Amino acid sequence: MRLRRLFLLAALLGWPGLAAAQTNDAANGVFLVASPALLDPNFRHSVVLVTQLPDGGSVGFIVNRPGERSLAQILPDNAVLKRFTEPLYLGGPVEAAGLFAMFRAKDNPPGALRVLGDLSFAMDPAVVEQLLHAPPERVRFFNGYAGWAPGQLALELELGGWHVLNADADSVFRKNTNTLWQELLLRVRAITASTQQDADQLSGVSSDTPRFARRVSHRFGR
């Protein structure tokens, strides 16, 4: 019953734009690496895999914040969940009681949102339930997700709250994410030192190249 309530919450509290996003196969995911100056407790020292929705908003999951219990521990009497012994990750402040997932699959199933190569988000409760009963080799479950209205993330980028890096699935699914933020921040600083010009330093957006930074800022609504 508790598992069904998780699905019901996800269905009833759905963020505007998510339903339309389920049919989008365009992979445009990037990493958001929180600036050390970002003090919001929801995102402090976080790494977020984020993608843009068709309506111009953005959605993603914090990938370096594992919870204390797994699905198997939360519902020990549920036979379906016994196989899921990895910690349930805390994906973000939106719908924090809902159950979501990201997974890797050659073919993007109906209702899933393709984000990066063969990596997809499962925001639809029906897709999440399919993953629980027939999980692919790589799948990770989350409570909650991160969401931004159109233009909101672009403003945060311009204010210097986030750095942008190309994302990769291996980093997303690594077993130990405790040092991921520090490692990516070092990468940001190395890239900034070697490629970023004075004008780009004032923009508050760091990325693999200054041109990529401007393209990402434009992509997220500015």
PDB file of C-alpha atoms in Angstrom:
ATOM      1  CA  MET A   1       0.000   0.000   0.000  1.00  0.00           C
ATOM      2  CA  ARG A   2       2.798   2.419   0.820  1.00  0.00           C
ATOM      3  CA  LEU A   3       4.347   1.904  -2.621  1.00  0.00           C
ATOM      4  CA  ARG A   4       0.992   2.668  -4.267  1.00  0.00           C
ATOM      5  CA  ARG A   5       0.779   5.893  -2.247  1.00  0.00           C
ATOM      6  CA  LEU A   6       4.169   6.947  -3.603  1.00  0.00           C
ATOM      7  CA  PHE A   7       2.889   6.473  -7.148  1.00  0.00           C
ATOM      8  CA  LEU A   8      -0.328   8.336  -6.338  1.00  0.00           C
ATOM      9  CA  LEU A   9       1.599  11.307  -4.960  1.00  0.00           C
ATOM     10  CA  ALA A  10       3.736  11.432  -8.075  1.00  0.00           C
ATOM     11  CA  ALA A  11       0.648  11.384 -10.278  1.00  0.00           C
ATOM     12  CA  LEU A  12      -1.350  13.964  -8.324  1.00  0.00           C
ATOM     13  CA  LEU A  13       1.476  16.435  -7.702  1.00  0.00           C
ATOM     14  CA  GLY A  14       2.987  16.301 -11.190  1.00  0.00           C
ATOM     15  CA  TRP A  15       4.990  19.413 -12.079  1.00  0.00           C
ATOM     16  CA  PRO A  16       3.587  21.305 -15.112  1.00  0.00           C
ATOM     17  CA  GLY A  17       5.372  20.253 -18.289  1.00  0.00           C
ATOM     18  CA  LEU A  18       6.416  16.781 -17.140  1.00  0.00           C
ATOM     19  CA  ALA A  19       3.633  14.986 -18.973  1.00  0.00           C
ATOM     20  CA  ALA A  20       4.639  16.553 -22.278  1.00  0.00           C
ATOM     21  CA  ALA A  21       8.294  15.804 -21.592  1.00  0.00           C
ATOM     22  CA  GLN A  22       7.728  12.071 -21.494  1.00  0.00           C
ATOM     23  CA  THR A  23       7.632  11.824 -25.294  1.00  0.00           C
ATOM     24  CA  ASN A  24      10.746  13.959 -25.868  1.00  0.00           C
ATOM     25  CA  ASP A  25      13.637  11.844 -27.229  1.00  0.00           C
ATOM     26  CA  ALA A  26      16.107  14.740 -27.621  1.00  0.00           C
ATOM     27  CA  ALA A  27      19.011  14.133 -25.237  1.00  0.00           C
ATOM     28  CA  ASN A  28      20.340  17.437 -23.886  1.00  0.00           C
ATOM     29  CA  GLY A  29      21.491  16.627 -20.352  1.00  0.00           C
ATOM     30  CA  VAL A  30      24.355  18.440 -18.610  1.00  0.00           C
ATOM     31  CA  PHE A  31      25.807  18.529 -15.104  1.00  0.00           C
ATOM     32  CA  LEU A  32      25.087  21.482 -12.857  1.00  0.00           C
ATOM     33  CA  VAL A  33      27.848  21.742 -10.264  1.00  0.00           C
ATOM     34  CA  ALA A  34      26.850  23.918  -7.317  1.00  0.00           C
ATOM     35  CA  SER A  35      29.103  26.895  -6.712  1.00  0.00           C
ATOM     36  CA  PRO A  36      30.729  26.913  -3.248  1.00  0.00           C
ATOM     37  CA  ALA A  37      28.845  30.178  -2.734  1.00  0.00           C
ATOM     38  CA  LEU A  38      25.462  28.482  -3.215  1.00  0.00           C
ATOM     39  CA  LEU A  39      24.102  28.224   0.336  1.00  0.00           C
ATOM     40  CA  ASP A  40      20.600  26.888  -0.395  1.00  0.00           C
ATOM     41  CA  PRO A  41      20.493  23.693   1.744  1.00  0.00           C
ATOM     42  CA  ASN A  42      18.499  21.957  -0.978  1.00  0.00           C
ATOM     43  CA  PHE A  43      21.450  22.229  -3.371  1.00  0.00           C
ATOM     44  CA  ARG A  44      24.569  22.964  -1.321  1.00  0.00           C
ATOM     45  CA  HIS A  45      27.543  20.960  -2.684  1.00  0.00           C
ATOM     46  CA  SER A  46      25.257  19.177  -5.128  1.00  0.00           C
ATOM     47  CA  VAL A  47      25.718  17.812  -8.631  1.00  0.00           C
ATOM     48  CA  VAL A  48      22.519  17.798 -10.671  1.00  0.00           C
ATOM     49  CA  LEU A  49      21.948  15.995 -13.954  1.00  0.00           C
ATOM     50  CA  VAL A  50      19.523  18.363 -15.649  1.00  0.00           C
ATOM     51  CA  THR A  51      17.695  18.568 -18.964  1.00  0.00           C
ATOM     52  CA  GLN A  52      15.421  21.109 -20.574  1.00  0.00           C
ATOM     53  CA  LEU A  53      11.723  20.370 -21.065  1.00  0.00           C
ATOM     54  CA  PRO A  54       9.760  21.266 -24.215  1.00  0.00           C
ATOM     55  CA  ASP A  55       8.031  24.136 -22.378  1.00  0.00           C
ATOM     56  CA  GLY A  56      11.378  25.776 -21.550  1.00  0.00           C
ATOM     57  CA  GLY A  57      11.508  24.628 -17.945  1.00  0.00           C
ATOM     58  CA  SER A  58      14.210  22.328 -16.633  1.00  0.00           C
ATOM     59  CA  VAL A  59      14.158  19.154 -14.564  1.00  0.00           C
ATOM     60  CA  GLY A  60      16.842  16.981 -13.041  1.00  0.00           C
ATOM     61  CA  PHE A  61      18.082  14.861 -10.162  1.00  0.00           C
ATOM     62  CA  ILE A  62      20.761  15.470  -7.552  1.00  0.00           C
ATOM     63  CA  VAL A  63      23.109  12.548  -8.224  1.00  0.00           C
ATOM     64  CA  ASN A  64      25.414  12.794  -5.210  1.00  0.00           C
ATOM     65  CA  ARG A  65      22.975  12.667  -2.290  1.00  0.00           C
ATOM     66  CA  PRO A  66      22.241   9.062  -1.255  1.00  0.00           C
ATOM     67  CA  GLY A  67      19.675   8.531   1.463  1.00  0.00           C
ATOM     68  CA  GLU A  68      20.070   6.321   4.501  1.00  0.00           C
ATOM     69  CA  ARG A  69      17.780   3.478   3.410  1.00  0.00           C
ATOM     70  CA  SER A  70      17.073   1.418   0.325  1.00  0.00           C
ATOM     71  CA  LEU A  71      13.696   0.450  -1.094  1.00  0.00           C
ATOM     72  CA  ALA A  72      14.262  -3.041   0.301  1.00  0.00           C
ATOM     73  CA  GLN A  73      14.726  -1.580   3.786  1.00  0.00           C
ATOM     74  CA  ILE A  74      11.776   0.798   3.535  1.00  0.00           C
ATOM     75  CA  LEU A  75       9.362  -1.997   2.532  1.00  0.00           C
ATOM     76  CA  PRO A  76      11.034  -5.214   3.734  1.00  0.00           C
ATOM     77  CA  ASP A  77       7.937  -7.357   3.175  1.00  0.00           C
ATOM     78  CA  ASN A  78       7.541  -6.365  -0.473  1.00  0.00           C
ATOM     79  CA  ALA A  79       8.863  -9.152  -2.686  1.00  0.00           C
ATOM     80  CA  VAL A  80       9.283  -6.841  -5.695  1.00  0.00           C
ATOM     81  CA  LEU A  81      11.563  -4.454  -3.814  1.00  0.00           C
ATOM     82  CA  LYS A  82      13.879  -6.995  -2.161  1.00  0.00           C
ATOM     83  CA  ARG A  83      16.363  -6.740  -5.048  1.00  0.00           C
ATOM     84  CA  PHE A  84      16.806  -2.972  -4.647  1.00  0.00           C
ATOM     85  CA  THR A  85      19.422  -2.739  -1.899  1.00  0.00           C
ATOM     86  CA  GLU A  86      21.144   0.441  -3.132  1.00  0.00           C
ATOM     87  CA  PRO A  87      20.284   3.585  -1.120  1.00  0.00           C
ATOM     88  CA  LEU A  88      17.298   5.562  -2.315  1.00  0.00           C
ATOM     89  CA  TYR A  89      18.757   8.867  -3.490  1.00  0.00           C
ATOM     90  CA  LEU A  90      17.372  12.282  -2.562  1.00  0.00           C
ATOM     91  CA  GLY A  91      16.789  13.787  -5.987  1.00  0.00           C
ATOM     92  CA  GLY A  92      15.590  17.257  -5.036  1.00  0.00           C
ATOM     93  CA  PRO A  93      12.992  19.297  -3.156  1.00  0.00           C
ATOM     94  CA  VAL A  94      10.110  18.893  -5.634  1.00  0.00           C
ATOM     95  CA  GLU A  95       7.676  16.079  -4.785  1.00  0.00           C
ATOM     96  CA  ALA A  96      10.059  14.826  -2.114  1.00  0.00           C
ATOM     97  CA  ALA A  97       7.690  11.959  -1.232  1.00  0.00           C
ATOM     98  CA  GLY A  98       7.372  10.766  -4.843  1.00  0.00           C
ATOM     99  CA  LEU A  99       9.328   7.885  -6.347  1.00  0.00           C
ATOM    100  CA  PHE A 100      11.277   8.497  -9.559  1.00  0.00           C
ATOM    101  CA  ALA A 101      14.185   6.871 -11.372  1.00  0.00           C
ATOM    102  CA  MET A 102      16.949   7.230 -13.898  1.00  0.00           C
ATOM    103  CA  PHE A 103      18.149   4.271 -15.924  1.00  0.00           C
ATOM    104  CA  ARG A 104      20.174   3.175 -18.928  1.00  0.00           C
ATOM    105  CA  ALA A 105      18.559   1.355 -21.857  1.00  0.00           C
ATOM    106  CA  LYS A 106      19.315   1.084 -25.556  1.00  0.00           C
ATOM    107  CA  ASP A 107      15.713   1.875 -26.463  1.00  0.00           C
ATOM    108  CA  ASN A 108      13.878   4.675 -24.709  1.00  0.00           C
ATOM    109  CA  PRO A 109      10.579   3.172 -23.484  1.00  0.00           C
ATOM    110  CA  PRO A 110       7.307   5.037 -24.032  1.00  0.00           C
ATOM    111  CA  GLY A 111       6.741   7.572 -21.276  1.00  0.00           C
ATOM    112  CA  ALA A 112      10.443   8.013 -20.396  1.00  0.00           C
ATOM    113  CA  LEU A 113      12.495  11.163 -20.964  1.00  0.00           C
ATOM    114  CA  ARG A 114      15.778  10.622 -22.830  1.00  0.00           C
ATOM    115  CA  VAL A 115      18.451  12.782 -21.224  1.00  0.00           C
ATOM    116  CA  LEU A 116      21.954  11.639 -22.114  1.00  0.00           C
ATOM    117  CA  GLY A 117      22.973   8.975 -24.648  1.00  0.00           C
ATOM    118  CA  ASP A 118      21.239   5.819 -23.407  1.00  0.00           C
ATOM    119  CA  LEU A 119      20.265   7.389 -20.064  1.00  0.00           C
ATOM    120  CA  SER A 120      16.639   8.321 -19.349  1.00  0.00           C
ATOM    121  CA  PHE A 121      14.529   9.817 -16.575  1.00  0.00           C
ATOM    122  CA  ALA A 122      11.418   8.008 -15.355  1.00  0.00           C
ATOM    123  CA  MET A 123       9.061  10.701 -14.078  1.00  0.00           C
ATOM    124  CA  ASP A 124       5.827   8.905 -14.982  1.00  0.00           C
ATOM    125  CA  PRO A 125       4.586   6.536 -12.219  1.00  0.00           C
ATOM    126  CA  ALA A 126       3.747   3.913 -14.862  1.00  0.00           C
ATOM    127  CA  VAL A 127       7.345   3.896 -16.117  1.00  0.00           C
ATOM    128  CA  VAL A 128       8.688   3.709 -12.554  1.00  0.00           C
ATOM    129  CA  GLU A 129       6.476   0.708 -11.874  1.00  0.00           C
ATOM    130  CA  GLN A 130       7.764  -1.002 -15.027  1.00  0.00           C
ATOM    131  CA  LEU A 131      11.334  -0.486 -13.840  1.00  0.00           C
ATOM    132  CA  LEU A 132      10.513  -1.991 -10.460  1.00  0.00           C
ATOM    133  CA  HIS A 133       9.133  -5.161 -12.027  1.00  0.00           C
ATOM    134  CA  ALA A 134      11.619  -5.469 -14.888  1.00  0.00           C
ATOM    135  CA  PRO A 135      14.694  -3.407 -13.990  1.00  0.00           C
ATOM    136  CA  PRO A 136      17.475  -2.826 -16.534  1.00  0.00           C
ATOM    137  CA  GLU A 137      21.070  -3.451 -15.532  1.00  0.00           C
ATOM    138  CA  ARG A 138      21.604   0.160 -14.476  1.00  0.00           C
ATOM    139  CA  VAL A 139      18.795   1.870 -12.590  1.00  0.00           C
ATOM    140  CA  ARG A 140      18.735   4.238  -9.629  1.00  0.00           C
ATOM    141  CA  PHE A 141      15.675   5.358  -7.684  1.00  0.00           C
ATOM    142  CA  PHE A 142      15.051   8.789  -6.188  1.00  0.00           C
ATOM    143  CA  ASN A 143      12.744  10.542  -3.766  1.00  0.00           C
ATOM    144  CA  GLY A 144      11.964  13.930  -5.276  1.00  0.00           C
ATOM    145  CA  TYR A 145      13.545  15.851  -8.122  1.00  0.00           C
ATOM    146  CA  ALA A 146      14.781  19.343  -8.954  1.00  0.00           C
ATOM    147  CA  GLY A 147      12.707  21.634 -11.161  1.00  0.00           C
ATOM    148  CA  TRP A 148      13.016  25.143 -12.595  1.00  0.00           C
ATOM    149  CA  ALA A 149      10.413  27.278 -14.348  1.00  0.00           C
ATOM    150  CA  PRO A 150      11.268  28.678 -17.806  1.00  0.00           C
ATOM    151  CA  GLY A 151      14.109  31.199 -17.483  1.00  0.00           C
ATOM    152  CA  GLN A 152      14.713  30.485 -13.784  1.00  0.00           C
ATOM    153  CA  LEU A 153      17.781  28.307 -14.256  1.00  0.00           C
ATOM    154  CA  ALA A 154      19.297  30.710 -16.776  1.00  0.00           C
ATOM    155  CA  LEU A 155      19.052  33.465 -14.162  1.00  0.00           C
ATOM    156  CA  GLU A 156      20.742  31.273 -11.541  1.00  0.00           C
ATOM    157  CA  LEU A 157      23.525  30.536 -14.035  1.00  0.00           C
ATOM    158  CA  GLU A 158      24.049  34.233 -14.694  1.00  0.00           C
ATOM    159  CA  LEU A 159      24.177  34.927 -10.946  1.00  0.00           C
ATOM    160  CA  GLY A 160      26.957  32.364 -10.557  1.00  0.00           C
ATOM    161  CA  GLY A 161      25.034  29.772  -8.562  1.00  0.00           C
ATOM    162  CA  TRP A 162      26.038  26.923 -10.844  1.00  0.00           C
ATOM    163  CA  HIS A 163      28.848  25.737 -13.074  1.00  0.00           C
ATOM    164  CA  VAL A 164      28.008  23.709 -16.186  1.00  0.00           C
ATOM    165  CA  LEU A 165      29.897  20.621 -17.353  1.00  0.00           C
ATOM    166  CA  ASN A 166      29.291  17.965 -19.949  1.00  0.00           C
ATOM    167  CA  ALA A 167      27.633  15.002 -18.238  1.00  0.00           C
ATOM    168  CA  ASP A 168      28.497  11.331 -18.467  1.00  0.00           C
ATOM    169  CA  ALA A 169      26.544   8.269 -17.377  1.00  0.00           C
ATOM    170  CA  ASP A 170      29.479   6.631 -15.587  1.00  0.00           C
ATOM    171  CA  SER A 171      29.675   9.521 -13.116  1.00  0.00           C
ATOM    172  CA  VAL A 172      25.915   9.406 -12.600  1.00  0.00           C
ATOM    173  CA  PHE A 173      25.900   5.722 -11.706  1.00  0.00           C
ATOM    174  CA  ARG A 174      29.153   5.465  -9.772  1.00  0.00           C
ATOM    175  CA  LYS A 175      28.703   3.573  -6.538  1.00  0.00           C
ATOM    176  CA  ASN A 176      30.382   6.118  -4.266  1.00  0.00           C
ATOM    177  CA  THR A 177      29.352   9.705  -5.008  1.00  0.00           C
ATOM    178  CA  ASN A 178      30.741  11.219  -1.799  1.00  0.00           C
ATOM    179  CA  THR A 179      33.565  13.069  -3.570  1.00  0.00           C
ATOM    180  CA  LEU A 180      31.819  13.731  -6.892  1.00  0.00           C
ATOM    181  CA  TRP A 181      31.120  17.415  -6.170  1.00  0.00           C
ATOM    182  CA  GLN A 182      34.735  18.081  -5.169  1.00  0.00           C
ATOM    183  CA  GLU A 183      36.080  16.257  -8.234  1.00  0.00           C
ATOM    184  CA  LEU A 184      33.851  18.113 -10.675  1.00  0.00           C
ATOM    185  CA  LEU A 185      34.579  21.443  -9.008  1.00  0.00           C
ATOM    186  CA  LEU A 186      38.302  20.819  -9.523  1.00  0.00           C
ATOM    187  CA  ARG A 187      37.557  20.073 -13.176  1.00  0.00           C
ATOM    188  CA  VAL A 188      35.605  23.332 -13.475  1.00  0.00           C
ATOM    189  CA  ARG A 189      38.476  25.302 -11.978  1.00  0.00           C
ATOM    190  CA  ALA A 190      41.026  23.666 -14.267  1.00  0.00           C
ATOM    191  CA  ILE A 191      38.912  24.426 -17.336  1.00  0.00           C
ATOM    192  CA  THR A 192      38.301  27.985 -16.190  1.00  0.00           C
ATOM    193  CA  ALA A 193      41.996  28.597 -15.619  1.00  0.00           C
ATOM    194  CA  SER A 194      42.970  27.313 -19.055  1.00  0.00           C
ATOM    195  CA  THR A 195      40.176  28.565 -21.327  1.00  0.00           C
ATOM    196  CA  GLN A 196      37.929  31.220 -19.807  1.00  0.00           C
ATOM    197  CA  GLN A 197      38.482  34.820 -20.852  1.00  0.00           C
ATOM    198  CA  ASP A 198      37.776  37.900 -18.738  1.00  0.00           C
ATOM    199  CA  ALA A 199      34.365  38.509 -20.307  1.00  0.00           C
ATOM    200  CA  ASP A 200      33.269  34.937 -19.574  1.00  0.00           C
ATOM    201  CA  GLN A 201      34.457  35.188 -15.961  1.00  0.00           C
ATOM    202  CA  LEU A 202      31.924  37.984 -15.433  1.00  0.00           C
ATOM    203  CA  SER A 203      29.079  35.805 -16.773  1.00  0.00           C
ATOM    204  CA  GLY A 204      29.056  33.430 -13.788  1.00  0.00           C
ATOM    205  CA  VAL A 205      28.867  30.354 -16.025  1.00  0.00           C
ATOM    206  CA  SER A 206      31.747  27.875 -16.218  1.00  0.00           C
ATOM    207  CA  SER A 207      31.860  25.009 -18.698  1.00  0.00           C
ATOM    208  CA  ASP A 208      34.016  22.956 -20.998  1.00  0.00           C
ATOM    209  CA  THR A 209      34.561  26.003 -23.250  1.00  0.00           C
ATOM    210  CA  PRO A 210      33.306  29.597 -23.148  1.00  0.00           C
ATOM    211  CA  ARG A 211      31.254  28.955 -26.308  1.00  0.00           C
ATOM    212  CA  PHE A 212      29.608  25.939 -24.685  1.00  0.00           C
ATOM    213  CA  ALA A 213      28.784  28.040 -21.617  1.00  0.00           C
ATOM    214  CA  ARG A 214      26.974  30.626 -23.703  1.00  0.00           C
ATOM    215  CA  ARG A 215      25.103  27.921 -25.600  1.00  0.00           C
ATOM    216  CA  VAL A 216      23.922  26.265 -22.377  1.00  0.00           C
ATOM    217  CA  SER A 217      22.820  29.584 -20.880  1.00  0.00           C
ATOM    218  CA  HIS A 218      20.813  30.273 -24.041  1.00  0.00           C
ATOM    219  CA  ARG A 219      19.346  26.757 -23.963  1.00  0.00           C
ATOM    220  CA  PHE A 220      17.919  27.291 -20.492  1.00  0.00           C
ATOM    221  CA  GLY A 221      15.945  30.339 -21.482  1.00  0.00           C
ATOM    222  CA  ARG A 222      18.130  33.445 -21.716  1.00  0.00           C
TER     223      ARG A 222
END
